[in-house]
Coordinates of C-alpha atoms in Angstrom, one line a residue:
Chain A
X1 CA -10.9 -31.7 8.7
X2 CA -11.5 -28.6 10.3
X3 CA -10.8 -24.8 8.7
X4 CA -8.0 -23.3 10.7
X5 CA -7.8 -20.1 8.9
X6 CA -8.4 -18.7 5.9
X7 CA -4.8 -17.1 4.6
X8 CA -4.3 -14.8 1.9
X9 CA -3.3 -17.1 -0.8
X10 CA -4.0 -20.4 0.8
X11 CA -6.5 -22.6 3.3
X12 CA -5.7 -23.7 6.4
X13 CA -7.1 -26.9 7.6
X14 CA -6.3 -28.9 10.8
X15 CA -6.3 -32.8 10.3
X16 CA -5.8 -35.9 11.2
X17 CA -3.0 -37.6 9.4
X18 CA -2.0 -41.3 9.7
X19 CA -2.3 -40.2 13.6
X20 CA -0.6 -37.3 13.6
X21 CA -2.1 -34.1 14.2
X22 CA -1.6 -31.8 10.7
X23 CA -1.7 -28.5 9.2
X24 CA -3.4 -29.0 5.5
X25 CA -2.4 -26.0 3.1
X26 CA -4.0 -25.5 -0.1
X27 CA -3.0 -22.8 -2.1
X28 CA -6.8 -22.5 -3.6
X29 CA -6.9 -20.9 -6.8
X30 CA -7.7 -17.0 -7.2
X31 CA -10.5 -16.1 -9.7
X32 CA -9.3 -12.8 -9.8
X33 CA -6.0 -13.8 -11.4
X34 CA -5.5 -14.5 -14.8
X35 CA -5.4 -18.4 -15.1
X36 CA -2.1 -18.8 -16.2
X37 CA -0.2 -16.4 -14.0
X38 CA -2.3 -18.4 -10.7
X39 CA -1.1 -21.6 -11.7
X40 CA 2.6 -20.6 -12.4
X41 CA 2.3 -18.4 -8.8
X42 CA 0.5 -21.3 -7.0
X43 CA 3.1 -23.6 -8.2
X44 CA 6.0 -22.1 -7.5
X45 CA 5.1 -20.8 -4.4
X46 CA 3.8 -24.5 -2.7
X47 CA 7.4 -26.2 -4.0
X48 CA 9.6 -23.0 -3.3
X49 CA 7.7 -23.4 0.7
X50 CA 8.2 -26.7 1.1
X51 CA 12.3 -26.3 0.5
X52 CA 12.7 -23.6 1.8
X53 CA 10.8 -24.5 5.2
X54 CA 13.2 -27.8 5.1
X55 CA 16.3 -25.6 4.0
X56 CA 15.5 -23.4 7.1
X57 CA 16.3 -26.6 9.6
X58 CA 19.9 -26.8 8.1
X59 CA 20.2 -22.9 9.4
X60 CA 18.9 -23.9 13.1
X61 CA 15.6 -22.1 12.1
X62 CA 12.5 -24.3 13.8
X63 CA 9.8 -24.6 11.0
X64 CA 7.2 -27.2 10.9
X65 CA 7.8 -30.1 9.5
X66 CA 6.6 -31.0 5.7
X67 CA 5.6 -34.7 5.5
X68 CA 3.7 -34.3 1.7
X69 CA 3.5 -31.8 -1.2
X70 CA 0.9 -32.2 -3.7
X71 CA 2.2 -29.8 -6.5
X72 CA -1.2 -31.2 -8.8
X73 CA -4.0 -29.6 -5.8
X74 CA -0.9 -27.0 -4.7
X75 CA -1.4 -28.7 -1.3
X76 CA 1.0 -29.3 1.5
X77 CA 0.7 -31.4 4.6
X78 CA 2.8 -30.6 7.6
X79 CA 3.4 -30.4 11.1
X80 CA 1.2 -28.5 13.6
X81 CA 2.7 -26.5 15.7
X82 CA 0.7 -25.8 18.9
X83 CA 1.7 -22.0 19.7
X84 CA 0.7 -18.7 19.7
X85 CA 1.4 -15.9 16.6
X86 CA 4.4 -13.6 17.8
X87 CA 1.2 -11.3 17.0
X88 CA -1.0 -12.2 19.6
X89 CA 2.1 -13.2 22.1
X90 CA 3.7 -9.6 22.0
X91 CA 0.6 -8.3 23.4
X92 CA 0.6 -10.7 26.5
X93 CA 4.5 -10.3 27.5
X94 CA 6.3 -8.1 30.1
X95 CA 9.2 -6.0 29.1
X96 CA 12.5 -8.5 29.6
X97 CA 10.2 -11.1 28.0
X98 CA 9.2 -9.6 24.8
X99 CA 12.9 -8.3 25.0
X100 CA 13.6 -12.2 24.9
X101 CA 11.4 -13.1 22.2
X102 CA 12.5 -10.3 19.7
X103 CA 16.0 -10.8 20.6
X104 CA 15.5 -14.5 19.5
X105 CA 13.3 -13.7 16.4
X106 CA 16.5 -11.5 15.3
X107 CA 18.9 -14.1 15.8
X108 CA 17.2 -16.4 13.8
X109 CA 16.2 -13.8 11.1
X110 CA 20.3 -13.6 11.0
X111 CA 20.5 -17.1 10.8
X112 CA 18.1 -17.7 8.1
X113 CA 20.2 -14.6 6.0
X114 CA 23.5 -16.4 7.2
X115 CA 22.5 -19.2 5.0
X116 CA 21.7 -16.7 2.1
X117 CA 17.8 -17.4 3.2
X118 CA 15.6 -14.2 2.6
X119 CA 11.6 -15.4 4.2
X120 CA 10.2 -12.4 2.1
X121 CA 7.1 -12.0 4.1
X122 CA 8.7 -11.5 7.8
X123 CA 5.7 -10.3 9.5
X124 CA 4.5 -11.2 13.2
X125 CA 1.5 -13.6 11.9
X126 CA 3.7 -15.7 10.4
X127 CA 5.8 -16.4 14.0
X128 CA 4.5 -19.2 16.3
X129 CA 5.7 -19.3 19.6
X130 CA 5.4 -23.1 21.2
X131 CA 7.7 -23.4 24.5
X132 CA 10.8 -21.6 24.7
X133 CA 11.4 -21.9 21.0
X134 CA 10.1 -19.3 17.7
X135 CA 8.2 -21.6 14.7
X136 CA 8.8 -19.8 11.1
X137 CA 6.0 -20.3 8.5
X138 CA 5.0 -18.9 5.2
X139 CA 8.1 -19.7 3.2
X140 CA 5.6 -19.1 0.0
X141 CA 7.7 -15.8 -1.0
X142 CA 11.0 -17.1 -0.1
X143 CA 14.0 -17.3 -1.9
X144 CA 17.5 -17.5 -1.9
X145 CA 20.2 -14.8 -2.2
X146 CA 23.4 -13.7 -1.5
X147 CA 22.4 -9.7 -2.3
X148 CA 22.5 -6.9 0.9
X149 CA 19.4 -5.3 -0.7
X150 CA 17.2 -8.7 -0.6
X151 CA 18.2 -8.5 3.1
X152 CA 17.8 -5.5 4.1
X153 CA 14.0 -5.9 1.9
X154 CA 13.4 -8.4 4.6
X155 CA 14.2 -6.7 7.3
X156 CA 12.8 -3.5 6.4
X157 CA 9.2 -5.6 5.7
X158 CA 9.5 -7.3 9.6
X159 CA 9.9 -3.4 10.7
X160 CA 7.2 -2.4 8.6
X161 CA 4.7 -4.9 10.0
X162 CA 6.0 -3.5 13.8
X163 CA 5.4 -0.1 12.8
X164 CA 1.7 -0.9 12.0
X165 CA 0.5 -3.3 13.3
X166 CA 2.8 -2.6 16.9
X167 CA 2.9 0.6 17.0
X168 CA 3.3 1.4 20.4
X169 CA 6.2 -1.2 21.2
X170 CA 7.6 -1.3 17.6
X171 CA 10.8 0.9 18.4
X172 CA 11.6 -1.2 21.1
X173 CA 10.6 -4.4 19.5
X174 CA 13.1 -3.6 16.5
X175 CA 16.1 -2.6 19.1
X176 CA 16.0 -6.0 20.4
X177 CA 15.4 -7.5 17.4
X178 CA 18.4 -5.9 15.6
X179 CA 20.1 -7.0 19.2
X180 CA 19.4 -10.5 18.3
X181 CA 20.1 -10.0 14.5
X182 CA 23.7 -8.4 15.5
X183 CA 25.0 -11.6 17.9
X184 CA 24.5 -14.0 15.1
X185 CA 25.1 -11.8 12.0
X186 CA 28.4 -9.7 13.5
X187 CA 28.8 -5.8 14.1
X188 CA 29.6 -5.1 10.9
X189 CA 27.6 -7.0 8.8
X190 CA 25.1 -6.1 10.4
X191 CA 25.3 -2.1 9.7
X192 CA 25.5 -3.2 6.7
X193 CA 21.9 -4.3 6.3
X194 CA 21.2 -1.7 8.8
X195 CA 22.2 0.9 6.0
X196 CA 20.7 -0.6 2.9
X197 CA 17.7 -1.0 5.1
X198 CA 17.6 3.1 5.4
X199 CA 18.3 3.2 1.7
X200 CA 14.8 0.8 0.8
X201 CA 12.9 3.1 3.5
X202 CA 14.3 6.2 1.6
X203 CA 13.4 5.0 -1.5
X204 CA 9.4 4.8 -0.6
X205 CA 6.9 7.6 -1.8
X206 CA 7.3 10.8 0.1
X207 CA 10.7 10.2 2.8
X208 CA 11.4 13.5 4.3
X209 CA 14.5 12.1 5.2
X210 CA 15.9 11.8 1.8
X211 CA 17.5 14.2 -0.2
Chain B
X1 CA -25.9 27.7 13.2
X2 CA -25.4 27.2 9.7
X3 CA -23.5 24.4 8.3
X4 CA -19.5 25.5 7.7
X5 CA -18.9 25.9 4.2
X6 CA -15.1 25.4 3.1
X7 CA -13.5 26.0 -0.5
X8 CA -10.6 23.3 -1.0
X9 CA -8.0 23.9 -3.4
X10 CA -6.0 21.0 -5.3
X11 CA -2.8 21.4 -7.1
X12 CA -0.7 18.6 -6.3
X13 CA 0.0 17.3 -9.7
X14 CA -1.5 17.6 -13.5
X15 CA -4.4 19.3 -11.3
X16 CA -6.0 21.9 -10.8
X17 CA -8.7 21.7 -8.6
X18 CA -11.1 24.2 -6.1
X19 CA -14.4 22.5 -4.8
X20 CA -17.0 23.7 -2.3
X21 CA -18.4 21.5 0.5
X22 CA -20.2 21.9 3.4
X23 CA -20.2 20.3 6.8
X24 CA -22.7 17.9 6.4
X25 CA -20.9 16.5 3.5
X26 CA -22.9 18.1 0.8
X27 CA -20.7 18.7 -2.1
X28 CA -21.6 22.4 -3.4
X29 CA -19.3 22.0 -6.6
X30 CA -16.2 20.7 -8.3
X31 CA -14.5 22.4 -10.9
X32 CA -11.0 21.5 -12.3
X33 CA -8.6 22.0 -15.1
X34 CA -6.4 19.4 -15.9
X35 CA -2.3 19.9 -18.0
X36 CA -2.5 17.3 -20.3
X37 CA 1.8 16.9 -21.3
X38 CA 2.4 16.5 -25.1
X39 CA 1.9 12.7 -26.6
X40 CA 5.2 10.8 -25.5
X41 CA 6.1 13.2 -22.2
X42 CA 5.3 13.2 -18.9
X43 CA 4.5 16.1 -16.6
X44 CA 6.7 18.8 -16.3
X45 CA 6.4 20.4 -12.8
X46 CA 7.4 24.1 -14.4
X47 CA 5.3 23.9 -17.1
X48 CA 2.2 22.1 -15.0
X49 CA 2.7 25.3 -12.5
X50 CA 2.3 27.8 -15.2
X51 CA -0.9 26.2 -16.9
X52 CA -2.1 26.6 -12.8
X53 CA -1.4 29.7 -12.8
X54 CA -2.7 30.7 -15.7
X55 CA -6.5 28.6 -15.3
X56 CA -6.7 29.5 -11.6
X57 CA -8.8 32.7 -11.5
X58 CA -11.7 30.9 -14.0
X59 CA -11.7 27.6 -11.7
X60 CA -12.2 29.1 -8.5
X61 CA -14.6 31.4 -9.8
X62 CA -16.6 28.2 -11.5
X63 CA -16.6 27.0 -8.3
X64 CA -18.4 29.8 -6.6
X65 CA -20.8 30.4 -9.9
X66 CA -21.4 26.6 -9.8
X67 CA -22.4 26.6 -6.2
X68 CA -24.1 29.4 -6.2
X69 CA -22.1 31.2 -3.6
X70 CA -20.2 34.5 -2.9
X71 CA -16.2 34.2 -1.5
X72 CA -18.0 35.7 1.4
X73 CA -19.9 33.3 2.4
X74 CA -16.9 30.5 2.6
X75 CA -16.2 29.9 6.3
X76 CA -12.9 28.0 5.7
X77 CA -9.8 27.9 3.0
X78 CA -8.5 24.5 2.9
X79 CA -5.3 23.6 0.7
X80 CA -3.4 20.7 -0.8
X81 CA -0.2 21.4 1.7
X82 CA 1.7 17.9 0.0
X83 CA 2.5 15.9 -0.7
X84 CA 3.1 16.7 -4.8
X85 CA 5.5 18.6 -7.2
X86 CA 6.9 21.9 -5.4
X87 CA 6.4 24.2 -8.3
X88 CA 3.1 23.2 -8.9
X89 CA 1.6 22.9 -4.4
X90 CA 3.1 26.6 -4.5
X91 CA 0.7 27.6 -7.1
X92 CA -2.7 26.2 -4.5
X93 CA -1.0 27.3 -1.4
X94 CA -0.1 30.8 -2.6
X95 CA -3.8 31.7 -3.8
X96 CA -5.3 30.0 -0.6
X97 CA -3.5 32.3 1.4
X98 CA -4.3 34.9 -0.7
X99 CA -8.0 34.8 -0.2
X100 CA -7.4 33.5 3.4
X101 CA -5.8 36.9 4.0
X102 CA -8.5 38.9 1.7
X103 CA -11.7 37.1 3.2
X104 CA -10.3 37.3 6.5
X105 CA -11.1 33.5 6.7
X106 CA -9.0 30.7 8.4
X107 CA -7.1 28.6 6.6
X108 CA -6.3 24.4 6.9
X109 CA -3.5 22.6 5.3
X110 CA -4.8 19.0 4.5
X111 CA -2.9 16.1 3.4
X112 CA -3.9 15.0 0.0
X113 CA -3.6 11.8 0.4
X114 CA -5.1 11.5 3.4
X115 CA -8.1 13.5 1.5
X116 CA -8.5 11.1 -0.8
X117 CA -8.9 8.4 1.7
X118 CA -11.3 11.0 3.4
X119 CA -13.5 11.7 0.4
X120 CA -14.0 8.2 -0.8
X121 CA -15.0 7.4 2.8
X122 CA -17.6 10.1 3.1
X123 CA -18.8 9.2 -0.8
X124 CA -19.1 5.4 0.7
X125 CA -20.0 5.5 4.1
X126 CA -17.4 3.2 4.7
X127 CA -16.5 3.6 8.6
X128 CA -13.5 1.8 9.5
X129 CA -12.0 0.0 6.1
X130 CA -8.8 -1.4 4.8
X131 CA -7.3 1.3 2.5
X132 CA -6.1 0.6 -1.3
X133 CA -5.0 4.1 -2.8
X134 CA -4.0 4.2 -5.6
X135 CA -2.9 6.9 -7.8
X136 CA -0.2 8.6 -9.8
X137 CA 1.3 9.9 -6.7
X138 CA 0.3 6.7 -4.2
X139 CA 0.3 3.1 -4.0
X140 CA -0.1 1.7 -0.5
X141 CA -2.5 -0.2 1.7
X142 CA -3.0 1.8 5.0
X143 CA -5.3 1.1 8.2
X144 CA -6.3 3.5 10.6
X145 CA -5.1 2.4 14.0
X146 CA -4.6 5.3 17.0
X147 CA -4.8 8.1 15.5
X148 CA -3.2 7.6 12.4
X149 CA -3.5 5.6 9.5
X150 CA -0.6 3.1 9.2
X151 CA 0.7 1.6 6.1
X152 CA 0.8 -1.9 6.1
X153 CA 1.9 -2.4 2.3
X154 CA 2.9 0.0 -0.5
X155 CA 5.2 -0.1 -3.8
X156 CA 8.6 0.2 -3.1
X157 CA 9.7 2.2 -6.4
X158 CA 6.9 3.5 -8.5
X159 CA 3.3 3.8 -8.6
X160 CA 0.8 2.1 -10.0
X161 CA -0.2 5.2 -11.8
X162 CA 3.1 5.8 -12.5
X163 CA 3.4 2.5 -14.2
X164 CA 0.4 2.9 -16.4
X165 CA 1.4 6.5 -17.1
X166 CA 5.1 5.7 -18.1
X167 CA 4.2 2.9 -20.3
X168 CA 1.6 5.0 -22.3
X169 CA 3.4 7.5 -22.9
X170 CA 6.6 5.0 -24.0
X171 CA 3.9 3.2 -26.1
X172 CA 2.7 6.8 -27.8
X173 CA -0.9 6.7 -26.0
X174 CA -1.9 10.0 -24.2
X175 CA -2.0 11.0 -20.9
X176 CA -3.4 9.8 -18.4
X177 CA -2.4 6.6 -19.4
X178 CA -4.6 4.1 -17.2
X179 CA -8.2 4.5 -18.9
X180 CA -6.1 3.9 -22.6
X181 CA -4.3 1.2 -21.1
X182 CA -7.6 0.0 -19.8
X183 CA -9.5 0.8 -22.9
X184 CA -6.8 -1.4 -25.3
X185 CA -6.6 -4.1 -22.8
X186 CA -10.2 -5.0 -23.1
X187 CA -9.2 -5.9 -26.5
X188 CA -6.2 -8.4 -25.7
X189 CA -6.2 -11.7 -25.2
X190 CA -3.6 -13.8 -25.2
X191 CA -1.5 -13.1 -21.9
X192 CA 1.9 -12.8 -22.1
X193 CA 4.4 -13.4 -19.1
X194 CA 5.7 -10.7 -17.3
X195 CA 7.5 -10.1 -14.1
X196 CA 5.3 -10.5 -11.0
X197 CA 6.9 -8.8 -7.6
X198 CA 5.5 -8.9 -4.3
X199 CA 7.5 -8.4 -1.3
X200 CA 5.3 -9.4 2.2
X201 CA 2.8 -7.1 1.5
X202 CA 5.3 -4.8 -0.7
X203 CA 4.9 -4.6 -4.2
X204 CA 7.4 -3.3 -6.9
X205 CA 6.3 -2.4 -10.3
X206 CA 9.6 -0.8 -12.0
X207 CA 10.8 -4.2 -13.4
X208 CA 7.0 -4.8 -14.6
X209 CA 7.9 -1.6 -16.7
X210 CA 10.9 -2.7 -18.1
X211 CA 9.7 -5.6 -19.4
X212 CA 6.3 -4.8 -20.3
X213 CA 8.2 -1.9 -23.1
X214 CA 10.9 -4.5 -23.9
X215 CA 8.1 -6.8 -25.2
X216 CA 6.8 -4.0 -26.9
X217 CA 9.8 -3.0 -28.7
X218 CA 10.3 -6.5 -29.7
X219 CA 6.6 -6.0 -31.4
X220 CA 4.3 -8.1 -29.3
X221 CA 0.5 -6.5 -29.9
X222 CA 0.0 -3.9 -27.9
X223 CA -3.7 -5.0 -27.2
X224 CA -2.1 -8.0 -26.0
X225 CA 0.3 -6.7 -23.8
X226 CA -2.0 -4.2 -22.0
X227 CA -4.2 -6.7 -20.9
X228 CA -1.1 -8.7 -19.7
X229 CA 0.2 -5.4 -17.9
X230 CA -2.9 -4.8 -16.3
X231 CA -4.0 -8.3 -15.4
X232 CA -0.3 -8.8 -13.2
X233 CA 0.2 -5.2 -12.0
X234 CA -3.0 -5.7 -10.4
X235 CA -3.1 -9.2 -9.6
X236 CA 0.3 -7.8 -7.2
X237 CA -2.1 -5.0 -5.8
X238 CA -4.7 -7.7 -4.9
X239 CA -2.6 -10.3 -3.1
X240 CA -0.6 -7.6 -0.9
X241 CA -4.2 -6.6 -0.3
X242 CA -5.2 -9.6 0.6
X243 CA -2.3 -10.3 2.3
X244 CA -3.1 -6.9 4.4
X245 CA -6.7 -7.9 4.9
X246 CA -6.0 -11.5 6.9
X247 CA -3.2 -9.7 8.4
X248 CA -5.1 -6.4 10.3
X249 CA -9.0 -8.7 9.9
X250 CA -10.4 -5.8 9.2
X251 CA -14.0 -5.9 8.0
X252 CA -14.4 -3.2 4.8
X253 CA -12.2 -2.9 2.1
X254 CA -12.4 0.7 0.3
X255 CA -10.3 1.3 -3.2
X256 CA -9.7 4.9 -3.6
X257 CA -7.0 7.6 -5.6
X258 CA -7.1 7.7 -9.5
X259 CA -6.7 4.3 -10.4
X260 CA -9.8 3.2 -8.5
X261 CA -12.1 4.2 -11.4
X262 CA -10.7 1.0 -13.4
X263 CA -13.1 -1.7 -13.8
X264 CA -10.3 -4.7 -13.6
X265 CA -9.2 -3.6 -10.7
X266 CA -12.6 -2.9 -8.9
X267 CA -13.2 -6.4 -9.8
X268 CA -10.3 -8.2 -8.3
X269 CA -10.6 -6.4 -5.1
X270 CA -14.2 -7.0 -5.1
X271 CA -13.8 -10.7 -5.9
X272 CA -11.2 -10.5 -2.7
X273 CA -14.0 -8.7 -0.5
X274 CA -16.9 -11.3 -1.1
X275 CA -13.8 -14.1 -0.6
X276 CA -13.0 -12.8 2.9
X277 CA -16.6 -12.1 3.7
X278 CA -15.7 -8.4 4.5
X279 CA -17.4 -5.1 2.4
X280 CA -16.6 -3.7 -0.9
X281 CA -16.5 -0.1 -1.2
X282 CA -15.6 1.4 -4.4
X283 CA -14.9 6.2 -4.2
X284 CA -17.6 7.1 -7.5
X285 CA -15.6 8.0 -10.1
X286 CA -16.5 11.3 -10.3
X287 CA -14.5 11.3 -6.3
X288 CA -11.6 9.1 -7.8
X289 CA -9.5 11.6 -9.3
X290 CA -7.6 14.3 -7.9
X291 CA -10.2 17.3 -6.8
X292 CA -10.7 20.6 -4.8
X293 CA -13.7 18.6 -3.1
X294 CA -11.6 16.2 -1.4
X295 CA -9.2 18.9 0.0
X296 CA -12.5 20.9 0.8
X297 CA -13.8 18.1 3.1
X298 CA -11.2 16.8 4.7
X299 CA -10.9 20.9 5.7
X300 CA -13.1 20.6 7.5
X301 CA -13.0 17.9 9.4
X302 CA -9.8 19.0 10.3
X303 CA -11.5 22.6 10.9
X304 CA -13.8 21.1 13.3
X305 CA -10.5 19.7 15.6
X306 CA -9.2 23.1 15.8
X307 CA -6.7 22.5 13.1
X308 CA -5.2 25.1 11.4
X309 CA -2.4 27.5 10.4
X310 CA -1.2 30.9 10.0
X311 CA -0.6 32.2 7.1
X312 CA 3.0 32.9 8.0
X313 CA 3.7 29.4 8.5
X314 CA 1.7 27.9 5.9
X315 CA 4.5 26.3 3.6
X316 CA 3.8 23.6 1.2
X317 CA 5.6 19.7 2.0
X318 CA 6.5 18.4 -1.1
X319 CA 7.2 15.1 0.8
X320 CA 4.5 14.8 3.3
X321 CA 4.1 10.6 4.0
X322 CA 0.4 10.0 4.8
X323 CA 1.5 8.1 8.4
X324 CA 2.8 10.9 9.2
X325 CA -0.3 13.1 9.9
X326 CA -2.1 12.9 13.1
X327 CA -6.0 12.2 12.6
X328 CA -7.9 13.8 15.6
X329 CA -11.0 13.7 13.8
X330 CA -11.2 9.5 13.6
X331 CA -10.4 9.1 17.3

């Protein structure tokens, strides 16, 4: 068992597994956090992943596969997927490619929301890239819901982590993006979002935009 | 050539602040006068802008008698430009272009959060950290990348210091509320479920509040449920932190703003640093609140990048977003 990475809320390990090469996440216990709220959050959050990784499928949405949940050590086993973080991959792309990848990252955001899917932690170190397809991991915070504003929270956290983390491509990164978002999701659905989106961003400390 | 000297002056909020420091990063002095609303209200921004008005004159002169200066000798007038309550950034910007006119000297709009940031950096030495400010006016977890710092979390409604604010004063404790809060919540014990909300690396705290005084009114001890308040509002904090921290890898965390000075919270981020094998920094809490030194330093630093404005032009920015400022002085 090797450590892959050390996540915010959970291990990584990378591990053989009745011959298959796996991903071992353990949601390790926080001794910051009150007891009881890290057990009811560690929980939670290792069932809600592994349904909601599986649930993601149904929608077309390539996640890794879950072959065991532990909810006793909050530990799940799953596939490894060989790939790069959209993170790193953004960096390494010309223009009509990373136009490809973020129009394809939209679509299936718009997919995963078609199916009342909100991620809930959309950020690009929880992408993988492996061949021509996009992985989606870190289901921890998801949940479902039918509500515009949980979308547009989604959204408006994927354009958050472009804005600081890629800043110099982030406009353009979000254009195709919404591109992508717009085929699957529908013109006007889609401005939909788009406008509770500008609402959430308005509703942060210190907009100049709002009134 | 003497070190530059610069007079910052503070009134974004509850107060009012004027503080000498000079280029080396010698803090000369720190005076400030703080509205304190009546039990059970908040701040009023008309009423806060008279009581700056009216305590001005004494704190700017403490500041000189405390540092042993004369107005002469000040090389630079720096001001909180925003972001903050109108009425009340009016009150700092008009006298700092009063004496910037009558000394002759220029004068440097600063960013007060940004200053806060700035003075707990100079106060730690920490060079290049992850960023949790949090205040009555700020909750967010920034970065500096290319020449500005970028926010990669922060609350989507209200503050932290909002939150501890607003429930004390619904609760009847005084303002500010977070050392009370604090202070009864070291005295709790048994922790009672409440609403836990973080988005990515977003937090939320407004339905914290809601529940937190609905528990209250249905007479749950109040010991109790300030432990319970603090021990999830901040447990939110810390994962979008840590959350932040695997995300940008950086290699120092700093806490800074008002509610930096509470022990719980120093503790969970600390406990978050040694987990992550990166550096704690804590801003002393004598730096932690708002202050006239913070706006003084981060004067001149911007000072020393040619930054500043004329007095014609120098209007206040109630809404002023800290990614918004360019940061020559970190490039």
């Amino acid at each position: 068992m090797k450590l892959l990475s050390k996540g915010a809320e959970a291990d990584l390990y990378i591990a053989e597994w009745y011959g298959r090469k796996v991903v071992i996440k353990r949601r390790i216990s926080k001794v910051y956090r009150n007891p009881c709220l890290d057990l009811r959050l560690r929980a939670s959050r290792t069932v809600r992943e592994a349904e909601n990784m599986h649930e993601a499928k149904k929608a077309s949405v390539p996640t890794p596969i879950i072959y065991l949940v532990d909810k006793e050590s909050t530990t799940l086993i799953m596939e490894y997927i060989d790939g790069l973080r959209v993170k790193e991959a953004l960096g390494m792309l010309d223009n009509s490619q990373k136009e490809k990848l973020c129009e394809q990252i939209g679509m299936k955001v718009g997919m995963l929301h078609s199916t009342s899917l909100i991620h809930g932690d959309l950020t690009t170190s929880n992408m993988i890239v492996c061949g021509d397809k996009v992985f989606f991991i870190d289901f921890g915070l998801s949940f479902h819901s039918h509500s515009d504003e949980d979308k547009g929270v989604d959204l408006h956290l994927l354009k958050r982590a472009l804005d600081s983390t890629h800043y110099k491509e982030s406009r353009d990164c979000l254009k195709y993006i919404l591109q992508g978002y717009r085929e699957v999701s529908g013109e006007s659905y889609t401005s939909k979002i788009l406008k509770k989106m500008k609402e959430i961003e308005y509703r942060g400390r210190y907009f100049s935009g709002r009134t | 050539m003497k070190d530059l000297l610069c007079l910052g002056i503070e009134s974004t909020a509850h107060t009012f602040g004027a503080g000498i420091v000079s280029e080396d990063g010698k803090i000369y002095s720190d005076s400030r006068d703080v509205y304190i609303p009546v039990i059970g209200r908040g701040i009023h921004p008309t009423e806060a802008a008279q009581h700056h008005n009216i305590v001005a004159p004494r704190v700017i002169l403490d500041a000189f008698r405390k540092a042993d200066l004369k107005p002469g000798m000040i090389d630079i007038i720096a001001y909180s430009c925003g972001p903050g309550l109108g009425p009340c950034l009016r009150v700092g910007a008009t006298i700092a272009r009063a004496l910037s006119t009558y000394l002759c000297k220029p004068l440097v709009p600063v960013n007060h959060a940004i200053a806060h940031i700035e003075i707990a950096s100079l106060n730690t030495g920490a060079k290049d950290p992850l960023t949790v400010l949090v205040s009555g006016g700020h909750t967010a977890i920034v970065a500096y990348a290319a020449g500005r710092w970028r926010i990669y979390g922060e609350t989507e409604d209200i503050t932290l210091g909002n939150l501890l604010d607003m429930f004390a004063r619904e609760v009847g404790l005084p303002l500010p509320g977070g050392p009370e809060v604090e202070r009864l919540a070291e005295m709790g014990k048994i922790f009672i479920d409440l609403p836990y909300t973080v988005k990515g690396n977003d937090v939320a705290y407004s339905g914290l509040l809601s529940a937190a005084l609905r528990k209250y009114r249905d007479g749950v001890d109040l010991t109790d449920l300030c432990f319970s308040l603090q021990e999830v509002a901040f447990a939110m904090i810390a994962e979008a932190t840590e959350r932040s921290l695997a995300h940008t890898e950086k290699k120092e965390l700093l806490l800074s703003g008002g509610v930096a000075a509470n022990k719980r919270l120093q503790g969970m981020l600390e406990s978050i640093a040694r987990e992550h094998n990166v550096k704690f920094y804590c801003v002393d809490k004598s730096l932690s609140g708002d202050s006239g030194v913070q706006i003084a330093w981060n004067g001149i630093l911007a000072y020393r990048c040619g930054l500043r404005i004329d007095v014609e032009k120098s209007l206040v920015k109630s809404r002023w977003r800290l990614d918004q400022v360019d940061i020559p002085w970190r490039s």
